[in-house]
XYZ file of C-alpha atoms in Angstrom:
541
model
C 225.216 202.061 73.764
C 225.838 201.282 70.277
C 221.773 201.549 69.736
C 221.244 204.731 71.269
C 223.967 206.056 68.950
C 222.318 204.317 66.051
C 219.339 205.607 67.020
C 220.501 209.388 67.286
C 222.246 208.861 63.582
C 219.427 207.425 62.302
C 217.010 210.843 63.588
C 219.532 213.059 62.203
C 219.898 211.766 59.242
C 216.158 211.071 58.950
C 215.852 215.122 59.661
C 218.544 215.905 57.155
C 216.816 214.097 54.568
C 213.732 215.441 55.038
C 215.049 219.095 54.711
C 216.978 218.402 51.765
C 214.039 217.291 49.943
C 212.119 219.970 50.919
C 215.044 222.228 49.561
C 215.358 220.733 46.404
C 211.843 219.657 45.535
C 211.605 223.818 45.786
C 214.296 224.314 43.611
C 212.682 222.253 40.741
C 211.496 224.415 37.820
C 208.108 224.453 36.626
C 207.364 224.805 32.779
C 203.413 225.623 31.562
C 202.093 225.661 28.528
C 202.093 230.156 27.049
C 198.977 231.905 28.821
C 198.181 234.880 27.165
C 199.924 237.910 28.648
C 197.380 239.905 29.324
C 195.643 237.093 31.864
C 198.770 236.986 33.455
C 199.994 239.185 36.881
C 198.625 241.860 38.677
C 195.849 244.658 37.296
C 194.425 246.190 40.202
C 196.136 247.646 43.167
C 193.162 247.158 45.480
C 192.483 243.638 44.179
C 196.382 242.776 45.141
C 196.097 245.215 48.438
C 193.402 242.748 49.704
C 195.611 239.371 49.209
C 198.377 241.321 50.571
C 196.247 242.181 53.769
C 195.224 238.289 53.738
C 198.494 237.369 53.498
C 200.268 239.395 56.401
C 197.230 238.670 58.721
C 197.769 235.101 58.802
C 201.297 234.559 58.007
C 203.303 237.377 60.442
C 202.097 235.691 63.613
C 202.995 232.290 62.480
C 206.553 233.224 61.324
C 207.070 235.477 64.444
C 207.588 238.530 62.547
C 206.984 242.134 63.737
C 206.717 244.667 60.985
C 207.028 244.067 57.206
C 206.866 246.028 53.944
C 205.859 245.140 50.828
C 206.401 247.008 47.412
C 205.616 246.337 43.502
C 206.420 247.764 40.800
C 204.891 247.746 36.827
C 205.563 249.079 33.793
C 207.864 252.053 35.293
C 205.473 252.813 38.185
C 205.224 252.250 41.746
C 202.310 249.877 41.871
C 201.575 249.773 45.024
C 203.806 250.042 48.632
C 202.575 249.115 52.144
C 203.442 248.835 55.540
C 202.738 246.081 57.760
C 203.278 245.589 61.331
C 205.744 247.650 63.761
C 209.552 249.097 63.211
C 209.478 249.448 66.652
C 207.485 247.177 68.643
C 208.916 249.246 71.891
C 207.194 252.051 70.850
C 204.707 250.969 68.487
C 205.795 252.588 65.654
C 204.265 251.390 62.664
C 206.577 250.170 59.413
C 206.313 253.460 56.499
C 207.515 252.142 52.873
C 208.109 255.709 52.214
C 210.314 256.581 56.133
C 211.210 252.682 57.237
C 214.803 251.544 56.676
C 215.265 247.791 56.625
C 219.195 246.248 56.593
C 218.346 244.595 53.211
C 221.776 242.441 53.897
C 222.819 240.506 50.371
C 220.969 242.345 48.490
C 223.430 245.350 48.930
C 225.448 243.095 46.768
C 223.274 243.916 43.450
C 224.271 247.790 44.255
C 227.936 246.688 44.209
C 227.272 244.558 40.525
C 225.687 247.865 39.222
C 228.520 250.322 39.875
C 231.347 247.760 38.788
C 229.238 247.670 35.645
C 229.502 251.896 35.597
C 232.936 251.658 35.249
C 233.054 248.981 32.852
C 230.841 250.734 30.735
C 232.903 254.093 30.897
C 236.084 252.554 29.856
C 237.250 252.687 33.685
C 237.874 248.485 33.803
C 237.547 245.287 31.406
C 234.836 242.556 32.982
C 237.709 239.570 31.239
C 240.687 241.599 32.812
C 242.442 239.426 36.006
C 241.403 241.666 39.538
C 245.117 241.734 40.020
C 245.519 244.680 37.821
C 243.562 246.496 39.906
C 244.884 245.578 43.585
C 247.252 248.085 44.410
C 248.033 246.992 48.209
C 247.976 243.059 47.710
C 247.802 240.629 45.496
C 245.238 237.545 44.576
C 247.780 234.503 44.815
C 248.219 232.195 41.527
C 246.751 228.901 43.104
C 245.391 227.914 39.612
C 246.487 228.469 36.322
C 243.389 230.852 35.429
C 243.352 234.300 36.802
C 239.981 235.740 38.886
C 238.177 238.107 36.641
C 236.338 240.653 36.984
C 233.274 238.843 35.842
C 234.187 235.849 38.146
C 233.401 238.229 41.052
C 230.140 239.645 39.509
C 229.054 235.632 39.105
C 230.414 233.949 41.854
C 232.674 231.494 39.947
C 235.784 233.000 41.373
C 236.780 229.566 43.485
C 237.022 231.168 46.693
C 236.263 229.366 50.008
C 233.108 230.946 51.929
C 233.978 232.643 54.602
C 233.995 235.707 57.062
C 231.095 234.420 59.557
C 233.605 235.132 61.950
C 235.197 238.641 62.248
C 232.489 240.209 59.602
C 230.883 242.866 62.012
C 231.858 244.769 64.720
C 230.164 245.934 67.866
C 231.174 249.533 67.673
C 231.926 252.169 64.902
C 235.493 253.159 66.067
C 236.232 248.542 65.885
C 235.299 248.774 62.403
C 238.235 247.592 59.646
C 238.704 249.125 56.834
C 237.891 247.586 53.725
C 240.788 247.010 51.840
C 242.426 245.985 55.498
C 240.239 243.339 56.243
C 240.270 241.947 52.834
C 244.109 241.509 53.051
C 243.910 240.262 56.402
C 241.338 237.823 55.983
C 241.287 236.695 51.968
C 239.869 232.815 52.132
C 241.983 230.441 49.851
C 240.904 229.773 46.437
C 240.042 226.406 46.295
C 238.833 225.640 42.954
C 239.647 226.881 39.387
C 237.653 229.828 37.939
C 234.725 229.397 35.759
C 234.025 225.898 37.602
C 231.228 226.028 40.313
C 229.023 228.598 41.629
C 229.949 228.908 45.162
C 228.314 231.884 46.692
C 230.196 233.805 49.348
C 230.814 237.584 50.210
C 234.354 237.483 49.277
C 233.574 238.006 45.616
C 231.458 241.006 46.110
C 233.638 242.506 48.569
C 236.927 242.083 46.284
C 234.799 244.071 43.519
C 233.386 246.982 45.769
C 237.220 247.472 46.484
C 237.760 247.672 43.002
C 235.297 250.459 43.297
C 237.457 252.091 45.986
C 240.543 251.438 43.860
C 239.449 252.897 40.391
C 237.185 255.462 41.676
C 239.729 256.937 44.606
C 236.784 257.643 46.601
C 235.214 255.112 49.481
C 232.344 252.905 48.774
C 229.982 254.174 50.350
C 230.437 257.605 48.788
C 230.665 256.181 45.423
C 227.467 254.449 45.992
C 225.265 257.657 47.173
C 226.829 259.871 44.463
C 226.531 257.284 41.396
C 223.752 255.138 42.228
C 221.313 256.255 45.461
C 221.157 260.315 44.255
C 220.204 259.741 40.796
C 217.734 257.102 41.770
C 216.416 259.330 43.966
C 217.134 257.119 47.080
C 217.261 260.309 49.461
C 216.327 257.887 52.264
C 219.002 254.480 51.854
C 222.599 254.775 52.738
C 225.801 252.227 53.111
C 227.131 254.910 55.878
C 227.505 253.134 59.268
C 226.228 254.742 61.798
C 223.314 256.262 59.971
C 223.367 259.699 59.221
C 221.138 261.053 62.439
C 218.322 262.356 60.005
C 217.919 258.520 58.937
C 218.821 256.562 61.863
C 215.355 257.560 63.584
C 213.923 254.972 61.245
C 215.628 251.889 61.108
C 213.166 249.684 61.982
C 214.634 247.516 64.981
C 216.147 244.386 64.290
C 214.336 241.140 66.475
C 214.686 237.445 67.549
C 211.610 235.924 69.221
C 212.891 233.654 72.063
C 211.462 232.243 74.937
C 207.865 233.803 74.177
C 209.142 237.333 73.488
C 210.673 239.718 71.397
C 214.134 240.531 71.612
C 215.799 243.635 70.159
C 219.355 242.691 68.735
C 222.351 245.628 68.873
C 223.123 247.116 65.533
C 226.304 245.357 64.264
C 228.686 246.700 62.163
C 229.696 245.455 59.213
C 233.241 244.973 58.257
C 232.189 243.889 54.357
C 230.103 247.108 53.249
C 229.559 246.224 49.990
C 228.211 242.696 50.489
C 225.657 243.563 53.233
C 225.659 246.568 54.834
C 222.332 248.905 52.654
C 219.813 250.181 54.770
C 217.092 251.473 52.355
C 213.242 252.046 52.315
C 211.073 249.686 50.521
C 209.917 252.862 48.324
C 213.599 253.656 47.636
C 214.602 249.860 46.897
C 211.314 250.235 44.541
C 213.460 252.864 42.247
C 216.078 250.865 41.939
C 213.938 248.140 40.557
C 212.340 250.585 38.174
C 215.902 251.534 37.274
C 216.742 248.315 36.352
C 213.436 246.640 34.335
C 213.715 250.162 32.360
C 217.127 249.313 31.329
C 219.248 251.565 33.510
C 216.388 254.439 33.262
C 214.655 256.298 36.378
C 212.872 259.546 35.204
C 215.699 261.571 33.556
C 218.515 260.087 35.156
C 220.332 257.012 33.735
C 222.561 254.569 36.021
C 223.279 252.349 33.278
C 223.162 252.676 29.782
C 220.580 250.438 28.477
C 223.320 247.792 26.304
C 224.916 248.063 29.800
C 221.626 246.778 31.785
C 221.004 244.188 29.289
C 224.016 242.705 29.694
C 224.044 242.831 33.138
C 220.914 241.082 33.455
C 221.713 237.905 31.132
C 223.115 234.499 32.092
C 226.637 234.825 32.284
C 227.561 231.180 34.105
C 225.803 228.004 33.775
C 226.859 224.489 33.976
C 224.510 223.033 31.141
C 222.326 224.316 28.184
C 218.539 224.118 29.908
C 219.991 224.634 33.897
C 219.474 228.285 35.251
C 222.481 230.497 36.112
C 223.394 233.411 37.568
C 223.802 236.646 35.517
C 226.115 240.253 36.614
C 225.083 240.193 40.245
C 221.363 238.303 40.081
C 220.521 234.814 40.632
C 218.636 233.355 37.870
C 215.125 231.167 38.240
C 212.115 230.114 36.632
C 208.829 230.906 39.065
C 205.860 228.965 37.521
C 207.252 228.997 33.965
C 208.442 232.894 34.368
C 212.038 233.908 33.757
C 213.302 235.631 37.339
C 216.616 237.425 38.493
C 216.742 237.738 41.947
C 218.980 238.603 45.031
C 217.703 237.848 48.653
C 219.454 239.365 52.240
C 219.701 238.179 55.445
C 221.045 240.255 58.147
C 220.916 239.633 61.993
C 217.373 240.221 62.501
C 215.890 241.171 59.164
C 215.489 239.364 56.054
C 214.445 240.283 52.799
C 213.663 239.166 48.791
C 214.021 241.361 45.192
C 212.515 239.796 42.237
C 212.425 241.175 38.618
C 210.620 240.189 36.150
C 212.290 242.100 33.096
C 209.842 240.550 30.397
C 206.734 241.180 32.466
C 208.567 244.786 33.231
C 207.598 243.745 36.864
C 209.325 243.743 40.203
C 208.568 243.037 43.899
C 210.288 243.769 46.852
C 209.310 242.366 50.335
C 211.546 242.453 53.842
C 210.727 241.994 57.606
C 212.638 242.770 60.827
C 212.874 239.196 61.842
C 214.854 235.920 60.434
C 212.738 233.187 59.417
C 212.616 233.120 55.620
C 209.179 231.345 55.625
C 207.737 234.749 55.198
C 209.103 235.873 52.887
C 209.777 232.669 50.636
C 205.610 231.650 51.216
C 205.116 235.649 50.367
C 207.331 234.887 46.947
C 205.141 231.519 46.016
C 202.153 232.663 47.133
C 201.691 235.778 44.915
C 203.851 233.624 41.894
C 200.632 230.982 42.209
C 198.155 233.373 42.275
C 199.316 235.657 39.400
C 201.365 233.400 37.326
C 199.618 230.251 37.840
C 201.118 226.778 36.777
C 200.208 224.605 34.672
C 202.125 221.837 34.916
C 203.217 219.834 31.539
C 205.942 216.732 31.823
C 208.193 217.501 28.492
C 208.618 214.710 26.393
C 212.204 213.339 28.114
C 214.925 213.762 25.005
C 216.493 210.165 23.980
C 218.511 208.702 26.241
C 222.286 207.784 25.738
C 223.928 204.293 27.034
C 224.693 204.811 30.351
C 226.752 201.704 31.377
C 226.844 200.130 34.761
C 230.470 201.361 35.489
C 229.552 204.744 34.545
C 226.756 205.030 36.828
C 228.578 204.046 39.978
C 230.981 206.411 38.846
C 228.497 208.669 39.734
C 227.071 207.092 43.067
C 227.440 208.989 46.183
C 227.250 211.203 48.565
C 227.373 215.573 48.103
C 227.314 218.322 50.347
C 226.211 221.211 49.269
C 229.485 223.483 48.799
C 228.587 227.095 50.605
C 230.167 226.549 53.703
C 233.697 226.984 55.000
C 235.758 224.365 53.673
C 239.592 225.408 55.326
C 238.145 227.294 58.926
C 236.859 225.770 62.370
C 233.331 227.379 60.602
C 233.289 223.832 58.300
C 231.932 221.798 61.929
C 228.415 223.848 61.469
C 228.670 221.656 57.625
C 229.846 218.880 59.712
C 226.856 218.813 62.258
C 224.323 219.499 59.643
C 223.857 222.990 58.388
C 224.984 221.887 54.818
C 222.698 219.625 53.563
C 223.610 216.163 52.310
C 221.982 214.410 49.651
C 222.969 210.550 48.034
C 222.712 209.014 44.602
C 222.503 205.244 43.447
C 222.806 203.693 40.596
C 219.765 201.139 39.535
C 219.507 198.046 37.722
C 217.648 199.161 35.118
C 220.247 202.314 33.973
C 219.325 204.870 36.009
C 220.322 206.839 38.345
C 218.206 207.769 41.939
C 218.364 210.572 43.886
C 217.178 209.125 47.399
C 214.400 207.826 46.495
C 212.586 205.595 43.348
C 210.634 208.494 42.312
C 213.573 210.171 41.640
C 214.617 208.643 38.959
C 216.815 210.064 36.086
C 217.961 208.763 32.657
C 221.509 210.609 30.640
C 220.244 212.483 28.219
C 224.161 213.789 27.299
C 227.423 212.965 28.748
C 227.218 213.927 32.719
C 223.770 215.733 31.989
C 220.435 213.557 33.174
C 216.560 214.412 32.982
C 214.437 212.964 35.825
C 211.333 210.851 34.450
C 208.954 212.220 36.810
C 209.320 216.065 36.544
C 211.471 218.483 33.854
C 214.470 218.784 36.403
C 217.598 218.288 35.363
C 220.725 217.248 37.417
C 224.426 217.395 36.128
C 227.816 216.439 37.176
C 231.929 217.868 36.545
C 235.377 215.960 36.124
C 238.170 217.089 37.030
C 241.083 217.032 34.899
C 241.521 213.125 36.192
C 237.807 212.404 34.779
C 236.974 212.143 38.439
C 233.564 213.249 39.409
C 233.751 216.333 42.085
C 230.751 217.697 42.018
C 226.921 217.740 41.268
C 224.580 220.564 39.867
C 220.596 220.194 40.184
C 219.268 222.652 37.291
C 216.486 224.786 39.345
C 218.555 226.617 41.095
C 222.695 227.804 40.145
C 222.684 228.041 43.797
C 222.583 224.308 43.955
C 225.906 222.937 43.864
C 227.144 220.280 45.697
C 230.305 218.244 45.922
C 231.259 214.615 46.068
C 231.883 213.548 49.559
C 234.868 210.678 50.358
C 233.037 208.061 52.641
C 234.424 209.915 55.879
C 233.709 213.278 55.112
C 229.759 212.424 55.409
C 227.844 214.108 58.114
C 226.655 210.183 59.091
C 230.925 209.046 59.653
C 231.723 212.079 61.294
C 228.409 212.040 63.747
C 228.948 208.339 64.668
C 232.710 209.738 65.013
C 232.326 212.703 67.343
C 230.014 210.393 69.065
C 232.432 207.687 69.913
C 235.199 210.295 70.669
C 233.199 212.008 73.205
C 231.889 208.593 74.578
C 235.204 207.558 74.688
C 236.631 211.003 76.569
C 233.657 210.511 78.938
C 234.117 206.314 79.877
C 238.131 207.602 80.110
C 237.429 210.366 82.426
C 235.228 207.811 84.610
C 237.877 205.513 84.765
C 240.562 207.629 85.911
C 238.807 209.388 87.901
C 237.414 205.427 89.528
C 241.541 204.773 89.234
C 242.589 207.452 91.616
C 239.679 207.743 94.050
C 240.522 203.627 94.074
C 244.532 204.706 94.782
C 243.853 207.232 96.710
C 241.483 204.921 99.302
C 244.055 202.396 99.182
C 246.955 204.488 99.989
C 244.729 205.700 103.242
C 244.300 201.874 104.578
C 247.656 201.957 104.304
């Protein structure tokens, strides 16, 4: 017995690994030497039409996907939109950029960034001001010392646990919670001090589009179409659940593929509009890119004003000088040596990826009607390879600092990544493996090892270390107590992880449940052995 559970720890864990290295060899930014612009991206629409075509051909049977679109945008122009695929596969109705709705799910969240940033800009709320000014029906309890800004919403460094997988969508209309309700009813706990960790979650986007509701008097959704989707010219995109009838002819149907077929999943309603709940066209989603790379500008309108824009669109958090962060509502990365802000959505059956490019005034959008992000991720790479191609340099590695024995097994360990819910029965899906795992180690020679020897890294500053092999960088926090918490790789501000006590590990608590449930079972045998045993010895009787 106690090698078949081995065994089954030892898979798992193999798995685990595996995927976790996957994850973060991803996440590891790539730095070229300067190509001339003008080699660089897309020129002609038919040229990138035909990799396009290639593309879809190959890759929407492989990821099980249905119907896709596909849009780009240069320079302040739609450079080129497309249509892949069915919205309906029922009816075989092919996917329109210009008539298709997709549930673009997070990515509602940069619409909620850009009108919190309207009423910064006209006076209406201060970005440093504590939310509680603005809560009129409850309250944001003092748990730490430092208030939760504005901008800690906008950035994610608010300290709240994830949560709301449970209770975030309702099956019918007339079930629905308002906003402001549900927030009050269902506000996580903070669980770590502002301006500490990026820990991405709806709550913070939700707590600032019922700010909007708050300031502007008006619901979110209306405040949206009137501010934001009218002047953009976004005639076809709404936050309104149900659709308006003239729209919801279009949404392209949302689909699982199980057990060799397509299934169509019911339209669920979402309880936190402003994290998740836009359905827009890939044409309309294409002005608000165009908004945004021209500084707040689409034709004679203006969303933002163009200080405003800027802002919004520079790091804001970050845990060390060289790591990426996350600016007013984007997530920040470097794609093959080029600067990116990005937001991607996932909603139940459709997934989806925005990526500007503000100093190649370039933007793409892509989204499907199924879940598997290999689409769209391989869609992202793909085209970054092909127009912005690497070229891979190892920068010189900075000198190193002392970094004593003591110090590094300080350091040693194991860390989850933190976006999961810490304080809910949600946290078993960490438990059993949905948040990855990963393990340092501290080597002879003054260095510290992620996993493996070719991970190697050397301290470069206090808590901040440079791997030999590649330009990554990996960092660590204290905590008041100079105890480490938590870990930071630097491709990706989405990458934090925490330090994990020796029975909080996904290995202790697997070998755990397993003995606990081998233990109910060889229990349950017995007694039930026991009184079968009474009960035929009370009948010779």
């Amino acid at each position: 017995m106690k090698q078949k559970i081995r065994k089954i720890s030892a898979i798992i864990c193999t798995l685990l690994t595996a995927l976790t290295w996957i994850w973060f060899l991803s996440t590891l930014p790539c730095f070229a030497a300067e190509i001339p612009t003008s080699q660089l991206g897309p020129t002609n629409p038919q040229e990138l039409e035909r990799f396009l075509d290639d593309f879809f051909d190959k890759e929407m049977s492989k990821a099980r996907v249905p119907g896709a679109v596909f849009t780009l945008v240069k320079d302040g122009k739609i450079f080129l939109s497309k249509g892949y695929g069915y919205a309906d596969l029922e009816n075989k109705i092919p996917v329109d950029p210009d008539k298709t709705l997709f549930r673009v799910g997070s990515i509602s969240k940069l619409f909620t960034a850009t009108a919190v940033m309207q009423l910064a800009e006209r006076g209406k709320l201060n970005l440093n001001d504590d939310i509680n000014k603005y809560l009129k029906h409850f309250q944001i309890p003092n748990t730490f010392p430092k208030p939760v800004t504005v901008t800690n919403l906008l950035t994610h460094t608010d300290g709240f646990d994830a949560g709301w997988g449970i209770g975030a969508f309702a099956r019918t209309a007339s079930q629905m919670t308002p906003l402001g309700d549900f927030i009050k009813k269902r506000l996580p706990p903070r669980i770590l001090p502002p301006d500490e960790v990026f820990l991405y979650s709806d709550v913070g986007m939700n707590l600032a589009g019922y700010l909007v509701e708050e300031i502007s008097g008006i619901p979110f959704a209306e405040y949206i179409d009137k501010n934001i989707l009218q002047p953009l010219n976004m005639r076809r995109s709404s936050f309104v659940q149900p659709l308006p009838p003239q729209l919801a002819s279009n949404l392209a149907g949302g689909y699982k593929y199980q057990n060799g077929t397509y299934q169509r999943r019911p339209f669920a309603f979402s309880n936190t509009v402003p994290g998740n709940a836009l359905m827009a066209t890939g044409t309309d989603i294409a002005h608000f890119a165009i908004a945004h790379l021209q500084n707040g500008s689409y034709g004679n309108n203006q969303i933002l004003n163009a200080a405003t824009a800027k802002q919004m669109h520079q790091r804001q958090f970050f845990r060390y000088p060289g790591m990426v962060g996350s600016t007013y509502g984007f997530f920040e990365r470097v794609q093959n040596q080029q600067r990116t802000i990005s937001h991607g959505g996932r909603h139940a059956g459709y997934t989806s990826q925005l990526y500007l490019l503000p100093d190649r005034n370039l933007g793409l959008f892509v989204a499907c009607n199924n879940n598997p992000t290999s689409l769209t991720d391989n869609l992202v790479n793909k085209f970054f390879d092909r127009y912005y191609p690497p070229e891979k340099t190892l920068n010189p590695i900075p000198q190193r600092i002392n970094s004593s024995p003591a110090h590094l097994q300080q350091l040693k360990g194991t860390y989850r990544f933190v976006h999961y819910p810490h304080r809910t029965i949600e946290k078993l899906a960490a438990i059993f493996g949905e948040a990855a795992e990963i393990r340092t180690f501290a080597d002879r020679d003054g260095t510290l090892s992620l996993w493996v020897p070719e991970f190697k890294s050397v301290e470069i500053k206090p808590l901040l270390f440079r791997f030999l092999y590649s330009n990554g960088l990996m960092g660590f926090r204290q905590d008041e107590k100079r105890q480490i918490t938590h870990l930071f790789l630097g491709g990706s501000v989405y990458d934090s992880l925490e330090k994990l006590s020796w029975f909080e590990t996904n290995d202790f608590q697997l070998k755990l449940s397993i003995f606990c449930a081998v233990t109910f079972c060889s229990s349950c045998i017995a007694w039930s052995i026991r009184r079968a045993r009474n009960q035929f010895t009370q009948q010779q009787q």
